[in-house]
Amino acid sequence: MTTAMKPLLTHELGSLAKPGWRVKAYAGKPLDDRDIEEARSWGERLRVSGYEELLDLLRHAPPDPDERQEVARWSSRYGLRFLESTGLDVVYDGEQRRSEMYQWAVAHANGFEFRGTVRSFDNKYYSKAAVVGPVSLQEPYHKQEFAFLKGLAEADLKIPITGAYTLADWSFDEHYFTETTLLTSTAERKARRTAARRRFILDIARNLIRPNLEALISLGAKWIQIDEPGGSTDPEELDLFTESFNASVEGLDGFFSTHLCFSDYELFFPAIEAMTECQQFVVGFANNDTRELGVSDEARPGYRIIKRFRDLPYRPALGLGVLDIHTDFIEPPELVRDRILYAVEVFGDPDRVHVTPDCGLRTRSWDVSHAKLSNMVQGVELAKRDIGL
C-alpha cells in the first residue's frame, strides 16, 4: 500500500507562520531576548538537532546575506520537525523558505515582467507581473528546498506548488490578447479573448509547471500538491482550470493533488468531472460547519457537498478539511472524529478519505497550530477505532 492510499491518511496543507526570529533576522532587523527564547524553547520542544548553532547565529544578528540563508534553513528544519511532532503521516516545512506563492514561480519564468505591488488580503502584498512574451521555465524552482528537506525528513514529504490557472489569473496579459479596437462585435472579441486566454494558461501548464514538476520528480518527489486559490475566480473558465491541471501532470510518474481554496464548491461541478489526472482534491469544510458532535446531515452542514466529490467517475481521494484555520478554536478530537465518520459513511471507503486542515495555518500561532494538528491526529485515531481500522 502506498502512503497516499493509506486509510484516513493525515497531512498538512502548506503554510505555517514564520517565527519572529526568522522574520527579523532575514530582514536584517535586531532581535531581542524574547526572540532568542522562542528559538530555544521550540528547538528544545521539537528536538531539533543542533539548534544551539541557531541560537549562536541569532545572538550575532543582524546577519550578513549568507547567514540570512542559514537562518532560513534553520526555520525550514523547525517547520519540518514541528509538523512531524504532531504525528502527521505526510508533511513539508510549512513553506518556511518561501516569501509568496505567486512571485517565486514567476521570478523563475521567462516571458514575465513585474509591474508593481498589489494588496492580496489584510496587509499582505505581492509583486504582480505581466506576461510580455512566450512563457517558459527559466530554471527549476523548489529543487533546492525539496532536496534539503528530503535529507532531513522522517515522515513522507508532499511538496506544494502554485498551479497554472492561478499564475495566469494573478498576472496581467500584455502578450496573448492585446486588442484595443472596438470595431468588431462583442461576441467576436470575447471569442478571441477566450482563445488567447486558453493559450496563456496552457502555455504556463506545459512550459512552466510541467518541466518544474519533472525536475522535482527527478529528485525523488512522489506527491506534489498543486495549489489553485484562483481556481473558481471565473466560473466560466472552470473548463480551463480543469484542462490546465491535466496538461500539467498527464503522463508524469507521481501522485498529484489539488487544493481548492475557500469557495462555493458547487461551482466546480460539473467541470471537474473531466479533471481525471487529479488523484486527490483537498477542500476546506470546517469553517462552514458547527462545533456540535454528531454524524447526521443536520449535525454536519459544512460537509453535505462531499457527496459530489464521492461521485466523481475517476474516484479521487478527498482531503477532508476538519480544522477551521480562521480561528484559535482548538477542535476537540471528538469533533474531528465525527467529521471523519460522517465522510466515511458518505464515501463508504476510508481509503478515499484523507484528513487535513481547511487550509494553511500561517495566520495562527505555533502554539495554536500545534494543538489543532495534534488533536486532528488524535481524532483520526478515535475514528479508526470506531470503524475497526
Tab-separated table of C-alpha atoms in Angstrom:
chain	number	residue	atom	x	y	z
A	1	MET	CA	0.000	0.000	0.000
A	2	THR	CA	1.415	3.397	-0.968
A	3	THR	CA	1.287	6.167	1.620
A	4	ALA	CA	-1.267	8.065	-0.453
A	5	MET	CA	-3.677	5.101	-0.286
A	6	LYS	CA	-3.473	4.696	3.496
A	7	PRO	CA	-6.970	4.962	5.007
A	8	LEU	CA	-7.563	8.239	6.853
A	9	LEU	CA	-4.100	9.484	5.939
A	10	THR	CA	-3.200	12.790	7.644
A	11	HIS	CA	-1.269	15.714	6.180
A	12	GLU	CA	-0.852	19.464	6.354
A	13	LEU	CA	-1.723	21.885	3.550
A	14	GLY	CA	1.322	24.102	3.248
A	15	SER	CA	1.994	27.247	5.190
A	16	LEU	CA	2.833	27.829	8.837
A	17	ALA	CA	3.506	31.194	10.412
A	18	LYS	CA	7.169	32.172	10.248
A	19	PRO	CA	8.759	32.550	13.704
A	20	GLY	CA	9.577	36.080	14.811
A	21	TRP	CA	13.284	35.309	14.920
A	22	ARG	CA	13.193	34.125	11.315
A	23	VAL	CA	11.314	37.207	10.090
A	24	LYS	CA	13.508	39.711	11.929
A	25	ALA	CA	16.842	38.056	11.175
A	26	TYR	CA	16.040	37.554	7.496
A	27	ALA	CA	15.010	41.207	7.232
A	28	GLY	CA	18.249	42.317	8.882
A	29	LYS	CA	16.483	43.660	11.978
A	30	PRO	CA	17.757	43.367	15.565
A	31	LEU	CA	16.405	40.588	17.778
A	32	ASP	CA	15.526	40.786	21.455
A	33	ASP	CA	15.684	38.224	24.255
A	34	ARG	CA	12.136	37.026	23.543
A	35	ASP	CA	13.131	36.050	20.003
A	36	ILE	CA	16.109	34.052	21.252
A	37	GLU	CA	13.950	32.356	23.877
A	38	GLU	CA	11.346	31.443	21.247
A	39	ALA	CA	14.034	29.763	19.141
A	40	ARG	CA	15.454	27.984	22.207
A	41	SER	CA	12.143	26.740	23.593
A	42	TRP	CA	10.808	25.424	20.288
A	43	GLY	CA	14.186	23.917	19.384
A	44	GLU	CA	14.130	22.018	22.662
A	45	ARG	CA	10.455	21.078	22.408
A	46	LEU	CA	10.778	19.808	18.837
A	47	ARG	CA	14.160	18.184	19.481
A	48	VAL	CA	15.751	19.994	16.571
A	49	SER	CA	19.266	18.605	16.334
A	50	GLY	CA	21.965	21.235	16.858
A	51	TYR	CA	19.557	24.125	17.480
A	52	GLU	CA	22.211	25.721	19.699
A	53	GLU	CA	24.004	26.701	16.478
A	54	LEU	CA	20.952	28.739	15.521
A	55	LEU	CA	20.970	30.490	18.905
A	56	ASP	CA	24.602	31.499	18.401
A	57	LEU	CA	23.734	32.824	14.961
A	58	LEU	CA	20.779	34.826	16.264
A	59	ARG	CA	22.785	36.346	19.109
A	60	HIS	CA	25.005	37.966	16.487
A	61	ALA	CA	22.103	39.375	14.455
A	62	PRO	CA	21.623	41.141	12.157
A	63	PRO	CA	23.211	38.505	9.929
A	64	ASP	CA	25.041	39.014	6.650
A	65	PRO	CA	23.425	37.693	3.411
A	66	ASP	CA	24.936	34.189	3.743
A	67	GLU	CA	23.853	33.978	7.364
A	68	ARG	CA	20.325	35.018	6.383
A	69	GLN	CA	20.094	31.976	4.139
A	70	GLU	CA	21.295	29.827	7.023
A	71	VAL	CA	18.565	31.301	9.245
A	72	ALA	CA	16.010	30.368	6.580
A	73	ARG	CA	17.353	26.808	6.517
A	74	TRP	CA	17.010	26.605	10.294
A	75	SER	CA	13.424	27.816	10.007
A	76	SER	CA	12.832	25.029	7.492
A	77	ARG	CA	14.240	22.462	9.942
A	78	TYR	CA	11.977	23.791	12.679
A	79	GLY	CA	8.901	23.719	10.419
A	80	LEU	CA	9.589	20.140	9.370
A	81	ARG	CA	10.077	18.914	12.939
A	82	PHE	CA	7.028	20.918	14.062
A	83	LEU	CA	4.745	19.081	11.645
A	84	GLU	CA	6.334	15.694	12.246
A	85	SER	CA	5.943	16.140	16.024
A	86	THR	CA	2.153	16.371	15.677
A	87	GLY	CA	2.032	12.825	14.288
A	88	LEU	CA	1.077	13.646	10.687
A	89	ASP	CA	1.694	10.964	8.067
A	90	VAL	CA	2.805	13.393	5.329
A	91	VAL	CA	4.491	16.761	5.893
A	92	TYR	CA	6.583	19.568	4.423
A	93	ASP	CA	8.221	22.501	6.207
A	94	GLY	CA	5.383	24.999	6.443
A	95	GLU	CA	6.840	26.853	3.423
A	96	GLN	CA	9.401	28.463	5.714
A	97	ARG	CA	11.795	29.377	2.893
A	98	ARG	CA	9.163	30.912	0.633
A	99	SER	CA	8.038	34.517	0.591
A	100	GLU	CA	4.919	34.342	-1.597
A	101	MET	CA	3.257	31.649	-3.703
A	102	TYR	CA	2.977	33.666	-6.928
A	103	GLN	CA	6.116	35.767	-7.078
A	104	TRP	CA	8.628	32.935	-6.633
A	105	ALA	CA	7.247	30.933	-9.557
A	106	VAL	CA	7.062	33.920	-11.899
A	107	ALA	CA	10.593	35.011	-10.958
A	108	HIS	CA	11.853	31.691	-12.349
A	109	ALA	CA	9.941	32.003	-15.627
A	110	ASN	CA	10.702	33.577	-18.967
A	111	GLY	CA	8.103	35.873	-20.515
A	112	PHE	CA	7.107	37.939	-17.458
A	113	GLU	CA	7.943	41.408	-16.189
A	114	PHE	CA	6.961	42.639	-12.735
A	115	ARG	CA	4.705	45.699	-12.763
A	116	GLY	CA	4.359	46.615	-9.086
A	117	THR	CA	2.969	45.611	-5.709
A	118	VAL	CA	-0.702	44.863	-5.122
A	119	ARG	CA	-2.632	44.015	-1.980
A	120	SER	CA	-3.960	40.457	-1.778
A	121	PHE	CA	-5.766	40.455	1.594
A	122	ASP	CA	-5.425	42.072	5.030
A	123	ASN	CA	-1.970	43.646	4.973
A	124	LYS	CA	-0.475	41.033	2.678
A	125	TYR	CA	1.015	42.140	-0.632
A	126	TYR	CA	2.638	40.536	-3.642
A	127	SER	CA	4.523	41.745	-6.717
A	128	LYS	CA	2.265	41.361	-9.743
A	129	ALA	CA	3.732	40.660	-13.178
A	130	ALA	CA	2.583	40.979	-16.759
A	131	VAL	CA	3.164	38.319	-19.381
A	132	VAL	CA	5.029	40.058	-22.193
A	133	GLY	CA	6.284	37.136	-24.281
A	134	PRO	CA	6.221	33.343	-24.678
A	135	VAL	CA	6.170	31.550	-21.323
A	136	SER	CA	8.848	29.016	-20.428
A	137	LEU	CA	10.794	27.776	-17.416
A	138	GLN	CA	13.963	29.774	-16.822
A	139	GLU	CA	15.243	27.387	-14.159
A	140	PRO	CA	13.550	24.804	-11.931
A	141	TYR	CA	12.370	26.180	-8.617
A	142	HIS	CA	11.791	24.446	-5.245
A	143	LYS	CA	14.530	21.909	-6.156
A	144	GLN	CA	16.983	23.153	-3.538
A	145	GLU	CA	14.225	23.345	-0.939
A	146	PHE	CA	12.995	19.805	-1.630
A	147	ALA	CA	16.483	18.279	-1.730
A	148	PHE	CA	17.261	19.871	1.644
A	149	LEU	CA	14.103	18.502	3.275
A	150	LYS	CA	14.465	15.083	1.679
A	151	GLY	CA	17.748	14.709	3.524
A	152	LEU	CA	16.146	15.534	6.875
A	153	ALA	CA	12.573	14.225	6.823
A	154	GLU	CA	11.473	11.265	8.911
A	155	ALA	CA	7.890	11.334	7.565
A	156	ASP	CA	6.895	11.244	3.893
A	157	LEU	CA	7.005	14.549	2.024
A	158	LYS	CA	4.388	16.324	-0.090
A	159	ILE	CA	5.620	19.408	-1.925
A	160	PRO	CA	3.150	22.244	-2.665
A	161	ILE	CA	3.451	24.400	-5.780
A	162	THR	CA	1.235	27.065	-7.321
A	163	GLY	CA	-0.839	25.931	-10.284
A	164	ALA	CA	-1.060	27.232	-13.837
A	165	TYR	CA	-4.529	28.727	-13.650
A	166	THR	CA	-3.759	30.813	-10.557
A	167	LEU	CA	-0.473	32.084	-12.001
A	168	ALA	CA	-2.309	33.208	-15.140
A	169	ASP	CA	-5.248	34.687	-13.258
A	170	TRP	CA	-2.987	36.747	-11.000
A	171	SER	CA	-0.994	38.175	-13.942
A	172	PHE	CA	-1.638	40.981	-16.405
A	173	ASP	CA	-1.793	39.893	-20.049
A	174	GLU	CA	0.279	42.090	-22.359
A	175	HIS	CA	1.123	39.403	-24.878
A	176	TYR	CA	-1.621	36.892	-25.667
A	177	PHE	CA	-4.525	39.305	-26.045
A	178	THR	CA	-3.647	42.912	-26.806
A	179	GLU	CA	-6.554	44.102	-28.948
A	180	THR	CA	-7.754	47.622	-28.262
A	181	THR	CA	-10.130	48.118	-31.174
A	182	LEU	CA	-13.875	48.139	-30.532
A	183	LEU	CA	-14.817	47.868	-34.205
A	184	THR	CA	-15.646	44.172	-34.034
A	185	SER	CA	-18.687	42.698	-32.333
A	186	THR	CA	-18.654	41.923	-28.634
A	187	ALA	CA	-19.159	38.233	-29.356
A	188	GLU	CA	-16.185	38.096	-31.756
A	189	ARG	CA	-13.955	39.989	-29.363
A	190	LYS	CA	-14.943	37.722	-26.465
A	191	ALA	CA	-14.241	34.610	-28.549
A	192	ARG	CA	-10.744	35.848	-29.450
A	193	ARG	CA	-10.049	36.805	-25.849
A	194	THR	CA	-11.167	33.369	-24.662
A	195	ALA	CA	-8.900	31.643	-27.185
A	196	ALA	CA	-5.957	33.837	-26.162
A	197	ARG	CA	-6.668	33.183	-22.501
A	198	ARG	CA	-6.615	29.439	-23.140
A	199	ARG	CA	-3.228	29.701	-24.908
A	200	PHE	CA	-1.812	31.681	-21.975
A	201	ILE	CA	-2.999	29.253	-19.304
A	202	LEU	CA	-1.938	26.133	-21.215
A	203	ASP	CA	1.474	27.619	-22.021
A	204	ILE	CA	2.046	28.060	-18.296
A	205	ALA	CA	0.875	24.494	-17.656
A	206	ARG	CA	3.008	22.896	-20.367
A	207	ASN	CA	6.058	25.156	-20.471
A	208	LEU	CA	6.444	26.273	-16.833
A	209	ILE	CA	4.625	23.965	-14.412
A	210	ARG	CA	5.209	20.643	-16.166
A	211	PRO	CA	9.014	20.943	-16.590
A	212	ASN	CA	9.272	22.106	-12.991
A	213	LEU	CA	7.335	19.023	-11.882
A	214	GLU	CA	9.657	16.849	-13.950
A	215	ALA	CA	12.660	18.378	-12.188
A	216	LEU	CA	11.152	17.680	-8.762
A	217	ILE	CA	10.243	14.118	-9.727
A	218	SER	CA	13.833	13.544	-10.868
A	219	LEU	CA	14.913	14.385	-7.305
A	220	GLY	CA	12.530	11.821	-5.840
A	221	ALA	CA	9.331	13.822	-5.259
A	222	LYS	CA	6.422	11.390	-5.189
A	223	TRP	CA	3.490	13.601	-4.092
A	224	ILE	CA	3.006	17.097	-5.478
A	225	GLN	CA	0.118	19.295	-4.356
A	226	ILE	CA	-0.888	21.906	-6.923
A	227	ASP	CA	-2.443	24.874	-5.131
A	228	GLU	CA	-5.160	26.721	-7.032
A	229	PRO	CA	-6.585	29.522	-4.839
A	230	GLY	CA	-7.726	31.270	-8.013
A	231	GLY	CA	-9.468	28.189	-9.394
A	232	SER	CA	-13.057	29.440	-9.134
A	233	THR	CA	-12.402	33.142	-9.779
A	234	ASP	CA	-14.299	32.996	-13.062
A	235	PRO	CA	-16.955	30.255	-13.186
A	236	GLU	CA	-16.930	30.495	-16.991
A	237	GLU	CA	-13.287	29.354	-17.011
A	238	LEU	CA	-13.552	26.220	-14.897
A	239	ASP	CA	-13.021	24.140	-18.020
A	240	LEU	CA	-9.679	25.935	-18.462
A	241	PHE	CA	-8.787	25.279	-14.839
A	242	THR	CA	-9.512	21.588	-15.356
A	243	GLU	CA	-7.643	21.408	-18.671
A	244	SER	CA	-4.598	23.186	-17.254
A	245	PHE	CA	-4.286	20.711	-14.369
A	246	ASN	CA	-4.476	17.730	-16.707
A	247	ALA	CA	-1.936	19.293	-19.067
A	248	SER	CA	0.456	19.939	-16.170
A	249	VAL	CA	0.631	16.358	-14.909
A	250	GLU	CA	-0.628	13.951	-17.587
A	251	GLY	CA	1.755	11.019	-18.033
A	252	LEU	CA	4.088	12.003	-15.201
A	253	ASP	CA	5.050	9.489	-12.544
A	254	GLY	CA	3.683	10.752	-9.244
A	255	PHE	CA	0.676	11.360	-7.033
A	256	PHE	CA	-0.919	14.702	-7.930
A	257	SER	CA	-3.479	16.535	-5.844
A	258	THR	CA	-5.005	19.977	-5.855
A	259	HIS	CA	-6.086	22.289	-3.070
A	260	LEU	CA	-9.315	24.163	-3.790
A	261	CYS	CA	-9.282	27.288	-1.649
A	262	PHE	CA	-12.438	28.589	0.069
A	263	SER	CA	-15.252	28.911	-2.441
A	264	ASP	CA	-18.738	27.847	-3.329
A	265	TYR	CA	-17.667	24.317	-4.191
A	266	GLU	CA	-20.800	23.701	-6.224
A	267	LEU	CA	-19.210	25.959	-8.846
A	268	PHE	CA	-16.625	23.295	-9.647
A	269	PHE	CA	-19.259	20.866	-10.861
A	270	PRO	CA	-19.604	19.501	-13.461
A	271	ALA	CA	-16.280	20.914	-14.783
A	272	ILE	CA	-14.001	18.817	-12.576
A	273	GLU	CA	-15.658	15.639	-13.790
A	274	ALA	CA	-13.101	15.983	-16.608
A	275	MET	CA	-10.154	16.556	-14.225
A	276	THR	CA	-9.186	12.914	-14.488
A	277	GLU	CA	-5.492	13.390	-13.693
A	278	CYS	CA	-6.274	14.642	-10.176
A	279	GLN	CA	-5.867	11.894	-7.580
A	280	GLN	CA	-6.943	13.944	-4.567
A	281	PHE	CA	-8.971	17.108	-4.001
A	282	VAL	CA	-8.217	18.932	-0.746
A	283	VAL	CA	-11.177	21.021	0.342
A	284	GLY	CA	-11.958	23.175	3.388
A	285	PHE	CA	-15.252	22.354	5.108
A	286	ALA	CA	-14.794	23.038	8.826
A	287	ASN	CA	-15.264	26.802	8.599
A	288	ASN	CA	-18.860	26.223	7.440
A	289	ASP	CA	-19.627	23.502	9.958
A	290	THR	CA	-21.000	23.524	13.507
A	291	ARG	CA	-18.963	22.691	16.594
A	292	GLU	CA	-21.564	20.219	17.782
A	293	LEU	CA	-20.898	16.490	17.941
A	294	GLY	CA	-22.809	14.142	15.668
A	295	VAL	CA	-22.653	12.329	12.330
A	296	SER	CA	-26.021	13.223	10.802
A	297	ASP	CA	-26.620	15.627	7.915
A	298	GLU	CA	-28.091	18.078	10.422
A	299	ALA	CA	-25.010	17.920	12.653
A	300	ARG	CA	-22.559	18.270	9.750
A	301	PRO	CA	-23.960	21.004	7.459
A	302	GLY	CA	-20.486	22.017	6.282
A	303	TYR	CA	-19.901	18.601	4.726
A	304	ARG	CA	-23.026	17.956	2.678
A	305	ILE	CA	-21.236	18.848	-0.578
A	306	ILE	CA	-18.825	15.911	-0.217
A	307	LYS	CA	-21.326	13.663	-1.993
A	308	ARG	CA	-20.394	15.475	-5.210
A	309	PHE	CA	-16.720	14.540	-4.750
A	310	ARG	CA	-17.660	10.947	-3.901
A	311	ASP	CA	-19.476	10.589	-7.212
A	312	LEU	CA	-16.639	11.787	-9.468
A	313	PRO	CA	-16.208	8.964	-12.009
A	314	TYR	CA	-12.426	8.603	-11.624
A	315	ARG	CA	-12.746	8.085	-7.815
A	316	PRO	CA	-10.180	10.551	-6.401
A	317	ALA	CA	-9.482	10.757	-2.691
A	318	LEU	CA	-10.916	13.674	-0.737
A	319	GLY	CA	-8.657	15.680	1.554
A	320	LEU	CA	-11.253	16.401	4.222
A	321	GLY	CA	-10.732	19.768	5.890
A	322	VAL	CA	-11.566	19.284	9.586
A	323	LEU	CA	-9.778	22.277	11.185
A	324	ASP	CA	-11.028	25.861	10.856
A	325	ILE	CA	-7.870	27.863	10.174
A	326	HIS	CA	-9.599	31.227	10.715
A	327	THR	CA	-9.964	30.938	14.497
A	328	ASP	CA	-7.929	29.908	17.545
A	329	PHE	CA	-10.611	27.395	18.497
A	330	ILE	CA	-8.894	24.073	19.214
A	331	GLU	CA	-11.116	21.383	17.735
A	332	PRO	CA	-11.611	18.543	20.258
A	333	PRO	CA	-10.591	15.105	18.968
A	334	GLU	CA	-14.227	14.001	19.286
A	335	LEU	CA	-15.378	16.713	16.875
A	336	VAL	CA	-12.676	15.734	14.388
A	337	ARG	CA	-13.753	12.108	14.791
A	338	ASP	CA	-17.376	12.865	13.977
A	339	ARG	CA	-16.482	14.880	10.882
A	340	ILE	CA	-14.399	11.939	9.663
A	341	LEU	CA	-17.056	9.348	10.472
A	342	TYR	CA	-19.620	11.352	8.540
A	343	ALA	CA	-17.332	11.414	5.494
A	344	VAL	CA	-16.505	7.706	5.718
A	345	GLU	CA	-20.207	6.909	5.866
A	346	VAL	CA	-20.837	9.038	2.756
A	347	PHE	CA	-17.895	7.618	0.786
A	348	GLY	CA	-18.225	4.062	2.030
A	349	ASP	CA	-14.446	3.675	1.752
A	350	PRO	CA	-11.931	5.089	4.279
A	351	ASP	CA	-9.147	4.733	1.700
A	352	ARG	CA	-10.709	7.646	-0.194
A	353	VAL	CA	-10.819	9.940	2.855
A	354	HIS	CA	-7.697	11.841	3.899
A	355	VAL	CA	-7.705	14.205	6.873
A	356	THR	CA	-6.327	17.754	6.743
A	357	PRO	CA	-6.811	21.294	7.983
A	358	ASP	CA	-9.048	23.502	5.825
A	359	CYS	CA	-6.024	25.409	4.510
A	360	GLY	CA	-2.540	26.504	5.562
A	361	LEU	CA	-2.134	27.622	9.169
A	362	ARG	CA	0.053	30.686	8.623
A	363	THR	CA	-2.465	33.024	10.292
A	364	ARG	CA	-2.337	31.070	13.575
A	365	SER	CA	0.399	30.992	16.216
A	366	TRP	CA	2.618	27.938	16.523
A	367	ASP	CA	1.042	27.021	19.856
A	368	VAL	CA	-2.455	27.089	18.375
A	369	SER	CA	-1.399	25.291	15.175
A	370	HIS	CA	0.371	22.542	17.105
A	371	ALA	CA	-2.654	21.979	19.342
A	372	LYS	CA	-5.028	21.884	16.365
A	373	LEU	CA	-2.927	19.406	14.379
A	374	SER	CA	-2.231	17.188	17.385
A	375	ASN	CA	-5.961	16.992	18.148
A	376	MET	CA	-6.619	16.231	14.493
A	377	VAL	CA	-4.312	13.209	14.664
A	378	GLN	CA	-5.986	12.099	17.906
A	379	GLY	CA	-9.381	12.457	16.239
A	380	VAL	CA	-8.231	10.191	13.414
A	381	GLU	CA	-7.246	7.535	15.929
A	382	LEU	CA	-10.698	7.753	17.536
A	383	ALA	CA	-12.345	7.396	14.124
A	384	LYS	CA	-10.176	4.405	13.241
A	385	ARG	CA	-11.170	2.721	16.484
A	386	ASP	CA	-14.847	3.281	15.744
A	387	ILE	CA	-14.679	1.797	12.240
A	388	GLY	CA	-12.331	-1.049	13.178
A	389	LEU	CA	-9.132	0.036	11.451
